[in-house]
Coordinates of C-alpha atoms in Angstrom, one line a residue:
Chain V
X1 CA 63.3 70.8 64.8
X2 CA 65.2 69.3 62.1
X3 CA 67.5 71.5 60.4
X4 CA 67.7 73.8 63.2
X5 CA 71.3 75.1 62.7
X6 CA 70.3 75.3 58.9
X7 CA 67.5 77.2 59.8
X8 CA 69.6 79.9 62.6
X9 CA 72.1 80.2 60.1
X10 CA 69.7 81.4 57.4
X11 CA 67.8 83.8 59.9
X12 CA 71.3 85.5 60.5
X13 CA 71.9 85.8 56.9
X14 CA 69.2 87.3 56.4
X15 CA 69.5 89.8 59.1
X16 CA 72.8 90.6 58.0
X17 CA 71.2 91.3 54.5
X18 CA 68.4 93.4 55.7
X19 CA 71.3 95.1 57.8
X20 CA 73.2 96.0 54.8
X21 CA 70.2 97.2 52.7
X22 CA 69.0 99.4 55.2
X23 CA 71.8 101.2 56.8
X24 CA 72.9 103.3 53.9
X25 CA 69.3 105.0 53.8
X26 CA 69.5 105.9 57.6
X27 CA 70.0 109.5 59.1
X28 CA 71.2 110.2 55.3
X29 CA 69.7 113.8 54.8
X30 CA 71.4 114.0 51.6
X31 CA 69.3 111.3 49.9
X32 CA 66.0 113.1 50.5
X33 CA 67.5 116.5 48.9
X34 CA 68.9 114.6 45.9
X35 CA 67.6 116.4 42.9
X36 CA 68.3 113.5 40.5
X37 CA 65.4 111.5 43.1
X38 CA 61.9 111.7 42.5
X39 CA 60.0 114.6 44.8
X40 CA 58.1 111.9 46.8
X41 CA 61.4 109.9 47.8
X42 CA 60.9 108.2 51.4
X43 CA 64.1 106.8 52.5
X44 CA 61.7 104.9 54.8
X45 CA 60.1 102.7 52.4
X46 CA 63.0 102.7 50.0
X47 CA 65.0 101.0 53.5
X48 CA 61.6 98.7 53.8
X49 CA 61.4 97.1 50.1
X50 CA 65.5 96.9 49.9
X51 CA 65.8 94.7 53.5
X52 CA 62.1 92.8 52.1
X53 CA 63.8 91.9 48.8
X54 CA 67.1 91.0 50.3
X55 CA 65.6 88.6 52.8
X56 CA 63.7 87.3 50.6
X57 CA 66.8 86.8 48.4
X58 CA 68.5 84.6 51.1
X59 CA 65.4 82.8 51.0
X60 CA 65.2 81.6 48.0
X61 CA 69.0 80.7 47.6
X62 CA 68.8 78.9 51.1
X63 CA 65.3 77.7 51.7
X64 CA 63.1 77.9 49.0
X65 CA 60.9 75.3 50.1
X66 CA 59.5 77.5 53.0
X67 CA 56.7 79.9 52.6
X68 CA 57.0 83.7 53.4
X69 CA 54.9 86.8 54.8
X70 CA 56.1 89.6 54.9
X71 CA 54.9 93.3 55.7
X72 CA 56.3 95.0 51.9
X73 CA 55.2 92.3 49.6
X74 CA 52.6 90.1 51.2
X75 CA 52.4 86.1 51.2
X76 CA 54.3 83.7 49.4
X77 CA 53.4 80.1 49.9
X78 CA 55.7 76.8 51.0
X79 CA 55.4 73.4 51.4
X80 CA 57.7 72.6 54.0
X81 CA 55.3 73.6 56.7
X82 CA 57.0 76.2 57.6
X83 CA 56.4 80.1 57.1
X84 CA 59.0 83.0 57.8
X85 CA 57.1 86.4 58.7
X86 CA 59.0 89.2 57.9
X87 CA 58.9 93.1 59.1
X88 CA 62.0 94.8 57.4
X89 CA 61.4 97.9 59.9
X90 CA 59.4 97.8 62.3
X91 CA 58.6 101.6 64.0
X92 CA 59.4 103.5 60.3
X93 CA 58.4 106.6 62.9
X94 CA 61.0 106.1 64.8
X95 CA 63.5 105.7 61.7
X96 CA 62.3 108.7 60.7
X97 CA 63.3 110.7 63.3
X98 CA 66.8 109.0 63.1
X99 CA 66.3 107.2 66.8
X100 CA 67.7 103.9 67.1
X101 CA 64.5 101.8 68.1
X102 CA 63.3 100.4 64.8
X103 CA 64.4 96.9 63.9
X104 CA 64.1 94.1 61.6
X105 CA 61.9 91.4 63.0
X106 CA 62.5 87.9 61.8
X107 CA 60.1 84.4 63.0
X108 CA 59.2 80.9 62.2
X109 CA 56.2 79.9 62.2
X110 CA 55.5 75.7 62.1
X111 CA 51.7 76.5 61.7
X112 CA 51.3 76.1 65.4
X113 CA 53.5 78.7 66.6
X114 CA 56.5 80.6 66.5
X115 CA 59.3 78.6 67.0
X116 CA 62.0 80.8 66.8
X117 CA 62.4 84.7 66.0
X118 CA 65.0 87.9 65.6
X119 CA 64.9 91.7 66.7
X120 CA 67.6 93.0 65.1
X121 CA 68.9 96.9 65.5
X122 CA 71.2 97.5 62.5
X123 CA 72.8 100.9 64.0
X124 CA 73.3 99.6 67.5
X125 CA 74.5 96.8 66.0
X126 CA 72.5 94.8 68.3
X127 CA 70.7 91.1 67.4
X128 CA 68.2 89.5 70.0
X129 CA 67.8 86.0 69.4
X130 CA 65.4 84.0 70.8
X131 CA 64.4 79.7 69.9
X132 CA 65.1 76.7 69.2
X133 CA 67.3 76.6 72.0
X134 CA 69.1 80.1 71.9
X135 CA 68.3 83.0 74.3
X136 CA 70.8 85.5 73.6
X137 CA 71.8 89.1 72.6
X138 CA 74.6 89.5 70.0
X139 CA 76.1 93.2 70.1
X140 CA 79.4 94.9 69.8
X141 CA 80.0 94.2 73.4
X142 CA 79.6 90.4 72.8
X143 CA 76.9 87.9 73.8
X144 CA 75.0 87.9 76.9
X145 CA 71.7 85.7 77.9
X146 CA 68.5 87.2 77.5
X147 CA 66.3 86.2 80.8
X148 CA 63.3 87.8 81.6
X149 CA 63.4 89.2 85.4
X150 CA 60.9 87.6 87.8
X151 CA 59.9 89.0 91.1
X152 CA 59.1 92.6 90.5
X153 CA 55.5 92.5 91.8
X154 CA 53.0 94.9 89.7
X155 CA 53.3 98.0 91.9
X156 CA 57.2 97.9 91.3
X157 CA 56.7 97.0 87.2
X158 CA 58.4 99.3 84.2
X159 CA 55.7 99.4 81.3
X160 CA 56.6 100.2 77.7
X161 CA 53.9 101.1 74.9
X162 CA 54.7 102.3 71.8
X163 CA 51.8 105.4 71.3
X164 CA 50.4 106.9 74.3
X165 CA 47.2 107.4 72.5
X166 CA 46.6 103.5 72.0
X167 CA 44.1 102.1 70.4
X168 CA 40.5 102.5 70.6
X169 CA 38.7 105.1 73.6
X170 CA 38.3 101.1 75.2
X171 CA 41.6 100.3 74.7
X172 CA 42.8 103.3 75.6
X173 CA 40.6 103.2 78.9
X174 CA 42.5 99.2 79.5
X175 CA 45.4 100.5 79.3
X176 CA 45.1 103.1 81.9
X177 CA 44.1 101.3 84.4
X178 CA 47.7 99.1 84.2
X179 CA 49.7 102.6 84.1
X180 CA 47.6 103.7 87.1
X181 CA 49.0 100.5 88.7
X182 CA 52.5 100.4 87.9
X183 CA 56.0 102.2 88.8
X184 CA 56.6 103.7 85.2
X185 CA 55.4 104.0 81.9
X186 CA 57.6 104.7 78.8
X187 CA 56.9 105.7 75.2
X188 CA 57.9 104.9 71.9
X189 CA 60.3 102.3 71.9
X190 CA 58.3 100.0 69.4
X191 CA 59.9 96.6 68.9
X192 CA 62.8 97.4 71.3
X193 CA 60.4 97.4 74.1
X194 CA 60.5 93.8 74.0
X195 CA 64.1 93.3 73.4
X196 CA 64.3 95.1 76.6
X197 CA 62.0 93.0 78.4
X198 CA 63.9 89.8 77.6
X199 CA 66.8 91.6 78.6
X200 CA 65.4 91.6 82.3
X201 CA 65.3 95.8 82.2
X202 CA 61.7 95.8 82.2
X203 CA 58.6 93.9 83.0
X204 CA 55.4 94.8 80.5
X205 CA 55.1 95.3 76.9
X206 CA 51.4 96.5 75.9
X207 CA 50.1 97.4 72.9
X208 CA 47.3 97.6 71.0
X209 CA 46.4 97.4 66.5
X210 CA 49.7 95.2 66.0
X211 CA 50.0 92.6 62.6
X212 CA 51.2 89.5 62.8
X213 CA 54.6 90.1 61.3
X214 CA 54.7 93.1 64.5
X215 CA 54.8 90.0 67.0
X216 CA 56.0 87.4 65.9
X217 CA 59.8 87.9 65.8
X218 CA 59.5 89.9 69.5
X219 CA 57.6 86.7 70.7
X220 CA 60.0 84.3 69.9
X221 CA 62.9 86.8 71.6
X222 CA 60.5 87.6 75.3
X223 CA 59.2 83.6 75.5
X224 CA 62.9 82.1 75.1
X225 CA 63.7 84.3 77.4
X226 CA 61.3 83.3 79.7
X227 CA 58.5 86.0 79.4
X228 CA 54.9 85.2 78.3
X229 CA 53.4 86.7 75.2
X230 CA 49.8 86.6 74.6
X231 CA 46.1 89.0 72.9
X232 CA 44.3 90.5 75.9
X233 CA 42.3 88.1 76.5
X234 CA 44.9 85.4 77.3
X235 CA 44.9 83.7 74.1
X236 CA 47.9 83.3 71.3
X237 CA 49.1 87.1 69.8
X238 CA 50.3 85.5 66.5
X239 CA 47.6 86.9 64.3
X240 CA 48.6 90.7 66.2
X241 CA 45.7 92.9 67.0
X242 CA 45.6 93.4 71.0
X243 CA 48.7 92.2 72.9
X244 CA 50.9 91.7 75.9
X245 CA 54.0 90.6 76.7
X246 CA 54.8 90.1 80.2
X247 CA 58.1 89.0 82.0
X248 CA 56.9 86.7 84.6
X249 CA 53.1 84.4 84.9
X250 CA 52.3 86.7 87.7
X251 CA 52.5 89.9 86.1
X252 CA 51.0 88.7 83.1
X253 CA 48.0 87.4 85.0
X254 CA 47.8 90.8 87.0
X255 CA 48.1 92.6 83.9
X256 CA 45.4 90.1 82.2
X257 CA 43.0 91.4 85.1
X258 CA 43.5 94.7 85.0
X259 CA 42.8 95.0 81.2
X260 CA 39.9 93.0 81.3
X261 CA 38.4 94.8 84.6
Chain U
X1 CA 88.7 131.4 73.0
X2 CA 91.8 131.5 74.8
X3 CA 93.0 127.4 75.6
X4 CA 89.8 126.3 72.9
X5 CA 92.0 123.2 72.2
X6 CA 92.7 122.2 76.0
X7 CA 89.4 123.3 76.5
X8 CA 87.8 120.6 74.0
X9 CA 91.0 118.2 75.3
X10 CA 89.3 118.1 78.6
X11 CA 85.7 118.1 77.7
X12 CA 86.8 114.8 75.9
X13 CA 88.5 113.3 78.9
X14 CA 85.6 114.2 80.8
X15 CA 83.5 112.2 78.6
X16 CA 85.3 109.7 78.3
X17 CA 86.0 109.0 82.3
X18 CA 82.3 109.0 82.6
X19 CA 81.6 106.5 80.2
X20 CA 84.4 104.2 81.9
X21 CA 82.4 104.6 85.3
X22 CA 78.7 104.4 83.6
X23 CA 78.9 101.7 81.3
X24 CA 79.5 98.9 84.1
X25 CA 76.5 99.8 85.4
X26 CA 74.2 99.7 82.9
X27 CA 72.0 96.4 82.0
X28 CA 73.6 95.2 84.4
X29 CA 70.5 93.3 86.6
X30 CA 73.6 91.3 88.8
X31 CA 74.5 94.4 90.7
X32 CA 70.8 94.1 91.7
X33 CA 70.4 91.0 93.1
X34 CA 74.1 90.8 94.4
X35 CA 72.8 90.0 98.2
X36 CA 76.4 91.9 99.6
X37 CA 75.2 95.3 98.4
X38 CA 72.3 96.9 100.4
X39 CA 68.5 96.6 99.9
X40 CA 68.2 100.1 98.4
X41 CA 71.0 99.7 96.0
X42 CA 70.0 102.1 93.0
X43 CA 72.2 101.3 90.0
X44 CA 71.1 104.7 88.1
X45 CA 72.6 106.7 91.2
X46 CA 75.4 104.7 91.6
X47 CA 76.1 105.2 88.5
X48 CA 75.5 109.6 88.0
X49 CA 77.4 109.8 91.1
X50 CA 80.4 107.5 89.9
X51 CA 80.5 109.7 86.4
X52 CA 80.3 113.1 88.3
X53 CA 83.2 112.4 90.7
X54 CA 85.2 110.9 87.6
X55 CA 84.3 113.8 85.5
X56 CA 85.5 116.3 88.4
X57 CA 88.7 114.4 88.8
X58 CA 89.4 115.9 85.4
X59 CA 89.0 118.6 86.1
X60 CA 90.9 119.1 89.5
X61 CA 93.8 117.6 87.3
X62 CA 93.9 119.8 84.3
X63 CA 91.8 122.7 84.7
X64 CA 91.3 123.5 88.7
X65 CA 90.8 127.0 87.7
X66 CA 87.8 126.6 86.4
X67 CA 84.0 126.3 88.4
X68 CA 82.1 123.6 88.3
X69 CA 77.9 123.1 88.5
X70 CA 77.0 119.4 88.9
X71 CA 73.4 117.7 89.0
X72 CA 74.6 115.3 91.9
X73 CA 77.6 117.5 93.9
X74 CA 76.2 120.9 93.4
X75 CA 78.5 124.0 92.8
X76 CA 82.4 124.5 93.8
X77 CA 83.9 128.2 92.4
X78 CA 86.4 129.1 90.1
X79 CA 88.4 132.1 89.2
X80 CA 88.9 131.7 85.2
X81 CA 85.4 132.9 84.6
X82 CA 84.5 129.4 83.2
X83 CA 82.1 127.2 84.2
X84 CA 81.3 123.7 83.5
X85 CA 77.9 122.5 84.0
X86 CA 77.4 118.6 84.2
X87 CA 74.6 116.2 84.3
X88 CA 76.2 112.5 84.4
X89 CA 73.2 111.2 83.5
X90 CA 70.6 113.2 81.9
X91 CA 67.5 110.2 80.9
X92 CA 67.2 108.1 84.3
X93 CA 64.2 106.8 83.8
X94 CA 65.8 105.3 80.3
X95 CA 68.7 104.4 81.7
X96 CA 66.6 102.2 84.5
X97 CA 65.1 100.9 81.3
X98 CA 67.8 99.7 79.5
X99 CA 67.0 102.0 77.0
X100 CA 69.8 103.7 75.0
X101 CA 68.3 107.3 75.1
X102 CA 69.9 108.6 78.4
X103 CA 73.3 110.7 78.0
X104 CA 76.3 112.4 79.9
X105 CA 75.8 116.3 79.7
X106 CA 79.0 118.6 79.3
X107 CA 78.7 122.3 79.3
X108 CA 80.5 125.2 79.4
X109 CA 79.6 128.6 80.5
X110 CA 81.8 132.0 80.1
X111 CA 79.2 133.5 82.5
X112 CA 77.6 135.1 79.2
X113 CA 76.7 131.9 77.2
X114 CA 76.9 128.4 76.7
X115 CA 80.7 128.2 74.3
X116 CA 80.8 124.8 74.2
X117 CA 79.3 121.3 75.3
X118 CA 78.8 117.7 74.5
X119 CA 76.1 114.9 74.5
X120 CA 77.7 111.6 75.0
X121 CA 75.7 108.4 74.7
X122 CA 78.2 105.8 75.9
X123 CA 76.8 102.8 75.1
X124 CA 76.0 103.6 70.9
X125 CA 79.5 105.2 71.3
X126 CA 78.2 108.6 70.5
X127 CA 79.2 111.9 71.5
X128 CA 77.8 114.9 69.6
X129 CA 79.9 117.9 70.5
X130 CA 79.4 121.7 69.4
X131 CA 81.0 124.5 70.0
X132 CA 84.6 126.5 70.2
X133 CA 84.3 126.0 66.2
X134 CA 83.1 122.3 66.2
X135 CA 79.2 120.6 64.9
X136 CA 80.3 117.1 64.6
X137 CA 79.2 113.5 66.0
X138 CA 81.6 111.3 66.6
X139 CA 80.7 107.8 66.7
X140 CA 81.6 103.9 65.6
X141 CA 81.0 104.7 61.7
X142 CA 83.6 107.6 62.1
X143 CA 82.1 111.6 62.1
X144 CA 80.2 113.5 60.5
X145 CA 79.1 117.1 60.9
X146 CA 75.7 118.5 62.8
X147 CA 73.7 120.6 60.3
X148 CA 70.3 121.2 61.8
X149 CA 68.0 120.8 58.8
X150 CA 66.3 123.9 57.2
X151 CA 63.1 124.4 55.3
X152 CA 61.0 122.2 56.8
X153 CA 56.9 123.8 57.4
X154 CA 55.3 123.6 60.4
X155 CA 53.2 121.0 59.3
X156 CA 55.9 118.9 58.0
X157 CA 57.7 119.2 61.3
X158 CA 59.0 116.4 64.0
X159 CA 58.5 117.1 67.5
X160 CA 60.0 115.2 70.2
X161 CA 59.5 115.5 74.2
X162 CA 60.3 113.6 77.3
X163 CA 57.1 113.1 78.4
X164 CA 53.6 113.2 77.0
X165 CA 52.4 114.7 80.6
X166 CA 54.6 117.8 80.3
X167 CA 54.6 120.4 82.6
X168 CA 51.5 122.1 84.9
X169 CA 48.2 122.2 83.1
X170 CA 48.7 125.5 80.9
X171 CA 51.9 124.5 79.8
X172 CA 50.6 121.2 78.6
X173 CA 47.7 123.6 76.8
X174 CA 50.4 125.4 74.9
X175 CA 52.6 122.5 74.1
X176 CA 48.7 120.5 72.9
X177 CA 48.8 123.2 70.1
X178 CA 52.4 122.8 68.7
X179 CA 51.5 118.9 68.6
X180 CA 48.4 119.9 66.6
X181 CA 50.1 121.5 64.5
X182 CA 52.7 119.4 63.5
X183 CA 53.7 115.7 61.5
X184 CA 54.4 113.3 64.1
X185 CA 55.1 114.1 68.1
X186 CA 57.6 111.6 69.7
X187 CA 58.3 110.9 73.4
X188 CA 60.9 109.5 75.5
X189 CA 64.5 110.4 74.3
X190 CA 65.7 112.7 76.8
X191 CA 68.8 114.4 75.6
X192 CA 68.8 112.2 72.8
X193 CA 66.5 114.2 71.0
X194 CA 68.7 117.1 70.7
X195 CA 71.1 115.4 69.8
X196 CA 68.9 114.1 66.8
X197 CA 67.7 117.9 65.9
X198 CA 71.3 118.8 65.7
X199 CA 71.5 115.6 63.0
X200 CA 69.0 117.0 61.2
X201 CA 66.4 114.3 62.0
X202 CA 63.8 116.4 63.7
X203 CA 62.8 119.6 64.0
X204 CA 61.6 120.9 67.6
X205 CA 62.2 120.0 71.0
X206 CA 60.0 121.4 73.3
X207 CA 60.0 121.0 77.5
X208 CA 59.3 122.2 80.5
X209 CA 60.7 121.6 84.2
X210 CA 64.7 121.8 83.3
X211 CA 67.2 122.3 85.0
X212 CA 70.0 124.1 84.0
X213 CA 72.6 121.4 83.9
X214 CA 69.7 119.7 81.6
X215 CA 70.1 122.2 78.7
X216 CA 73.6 123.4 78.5
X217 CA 75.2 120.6 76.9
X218 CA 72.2 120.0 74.2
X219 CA 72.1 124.2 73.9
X220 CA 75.5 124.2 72.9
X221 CA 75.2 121.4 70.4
X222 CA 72.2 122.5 68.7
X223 CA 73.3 126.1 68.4
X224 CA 76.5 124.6 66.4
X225 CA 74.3 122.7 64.2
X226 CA 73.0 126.2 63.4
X227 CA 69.8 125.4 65.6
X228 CA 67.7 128.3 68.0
X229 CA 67.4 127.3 71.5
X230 CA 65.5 129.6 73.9
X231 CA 62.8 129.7 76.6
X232 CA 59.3 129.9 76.1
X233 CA 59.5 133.7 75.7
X234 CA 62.2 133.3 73.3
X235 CA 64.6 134.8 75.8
X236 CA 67.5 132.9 77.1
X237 CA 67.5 129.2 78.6
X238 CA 70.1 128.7 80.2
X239 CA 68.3 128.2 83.7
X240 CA 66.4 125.9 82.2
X241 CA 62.4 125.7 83.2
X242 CA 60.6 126.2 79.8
X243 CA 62.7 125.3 76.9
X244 CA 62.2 125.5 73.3
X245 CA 64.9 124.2 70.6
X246 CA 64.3 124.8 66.6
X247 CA 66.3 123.6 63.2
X248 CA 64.9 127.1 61.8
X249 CA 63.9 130.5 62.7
X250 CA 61.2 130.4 61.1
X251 CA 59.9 127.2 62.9
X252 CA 61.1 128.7 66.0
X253 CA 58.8 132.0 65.5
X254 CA 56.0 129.8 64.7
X255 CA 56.4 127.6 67.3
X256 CA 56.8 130.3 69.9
X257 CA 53.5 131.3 68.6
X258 CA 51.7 128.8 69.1
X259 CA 53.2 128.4 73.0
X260 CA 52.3 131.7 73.7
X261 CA 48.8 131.8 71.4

């Protein structure tokens, strides 16, 4: 892709801006019980707007030419072909609680799919990368490759969702029938579930009522990686809705069965 | 407390020794393909054994006087009427995962109650210690105190558990209509979510199916940050089984309530 250092550079920036807009308004108690705030003052969304605005400030410094969805304040059209899609927090539940598996999600879209995208976990201080030729995790500990483990047959598989009341009484039914079939299932992990599963710790991402600004950063991280993202049904995940990430073909295949079954 | 500064000294140490024989082990997917270590090679055991034998090495060094109860090496006496009770790793499952939700438990027994204990999350770098006069996470932004929060309703409440599948059937009955009655249910953070009560993130914990050596760090923690922690009956729970922890009294009577309704 042309511009491609350009374009790593800016997604950085703008994590690093979405970093610093949302930090201050985590685990802070003392904001919520601020008289001088008004009653209904959600450090939440406050966190959402300020790392929206802030991206979207590096934006139009850096690349103004590119168009921009994003989950706070909806589209904005480009002409370069190119679209970022843009969740400032992704899991506001967990953020809520103060638990460290919300992030920022960051991905480029050419129209045809993503081509590169960023999970970013501003307390942990950790940044999954994944695109246009990078597959790594940036933390406090340094870099380290993300690869998605293969080998772990279906029986032997970690599964993460993100609600253990997914979806619809169908869905719901789906999804059973791949917990019924693997190791262990784990809860509430939201967009860190697939950072996890390019990391190689686990093998299955499934969930279910997603937008397309949930998936598209995680996709970008699991498939440079080496995982395989995709709806239920086998077809592309970048409009959300029903979806799976797996970390190998044959999971993802034995997965695909079991949902559909 | 006679020693209260040696006492935290070593509880530090402690904590500190089992992060150093932990964090090696965690994420780390080589040690599980290296073909020179056997077939069964469990990195999660590897590791809560490693942390317990450091943590006792402490303890031999600088306080042999006192007993010790550990998850993985079981009981040894003492004659100073203290007891530490350890869990290396409370959060296996997590830990397998990847997942930054697992802790080292440190606690402290005078035979009467739980004086003083930590939760230690090596890999965020935080340890949450109460006790002996101290509320306070430490962590890489610096410290700041553990108030548990007060004044939240029922209905505004955060509950957190390990698992949605908790306990035998009537147990998961009574723990059904706390989660009716409250904001938002989370599941999957282990120790974690003490340590996030005693933040003032959340409001109840609620578990069954502890052990003691699961509780007596988090007990000691919360009850510094001016939480309740009891069993089901509200008496004490510091065997562990059915546990209950509470920001409020009030929450804790209405929750108790509701378990035993």
């Amino acid at each position: 892709m042309r511009d491609a250092q350009q374009i790593i550079d800016t997604a950085h920036e703008m994590a690093d801006a979405a970093r610093a807009a949302i930090l201050p308004l985590f685990r802070n108690a003392a904001l919520v019980t601020d008289n001088k705030r008004p009653a209904d003052f959600d450090p939440v969304t406050e966190a959402d707007r300020a790392a929206e605005i802030a991206m979207r400030e590096v934006l139009a410094r850096r690349r103004p030419q590119d168009g921009i969805v994003g989950e706070e304040f909806g589209s904005t059209p480009g002409d370069s072909g190119l679209t970022w899609i843009l969740d400032p927090i992704d899991g506001t539940r967990a953020f809520l609680c103060g638990s460290p598996s919300w992030g920022v999600l960051i991905g480029l879209s050419d129209g045809q799919a993503i081509r590169y995208g960023i999970i970013d976990q501003p307390y942990t201080r950790e940044r999954f990368e994944g695109g246009l030729g990078r597959a790594r995790l940036i933390g406090p500990d340094g870099e380290r490759p993300l690869i998605a483990r293969s080998g772990v047959a279906l029986p032997a598989a970690i599964l993460m969702t993100t609600f253990p009341e997914i979806g619809s009484t169908q869905e719901a039914q789906a999804f059973r029938r791949v917990v019924d079939s693997v190791r262990l299932t784990r809860y509430g992990l939201d967009c860190y579930a697939y950072a996890l599963l390019a990391l190689g710790q686990i093998d299955l991402v499934i969930e279910a009522g997603l937008q397309a600004y949930d998936i598209a950063g995680p996709m970008a991280v699991v498939e440079a990686a080496g995982g395989i993202v995709s709806n239920w049904q086998g077809g592309p995940a970048t409009e959300g809705g029903q979806v799976i990430a797996a970390a190998s073909a044959d999971l993802h295949r034995q997965a695909l069965r079991l949902l559909n079954g």
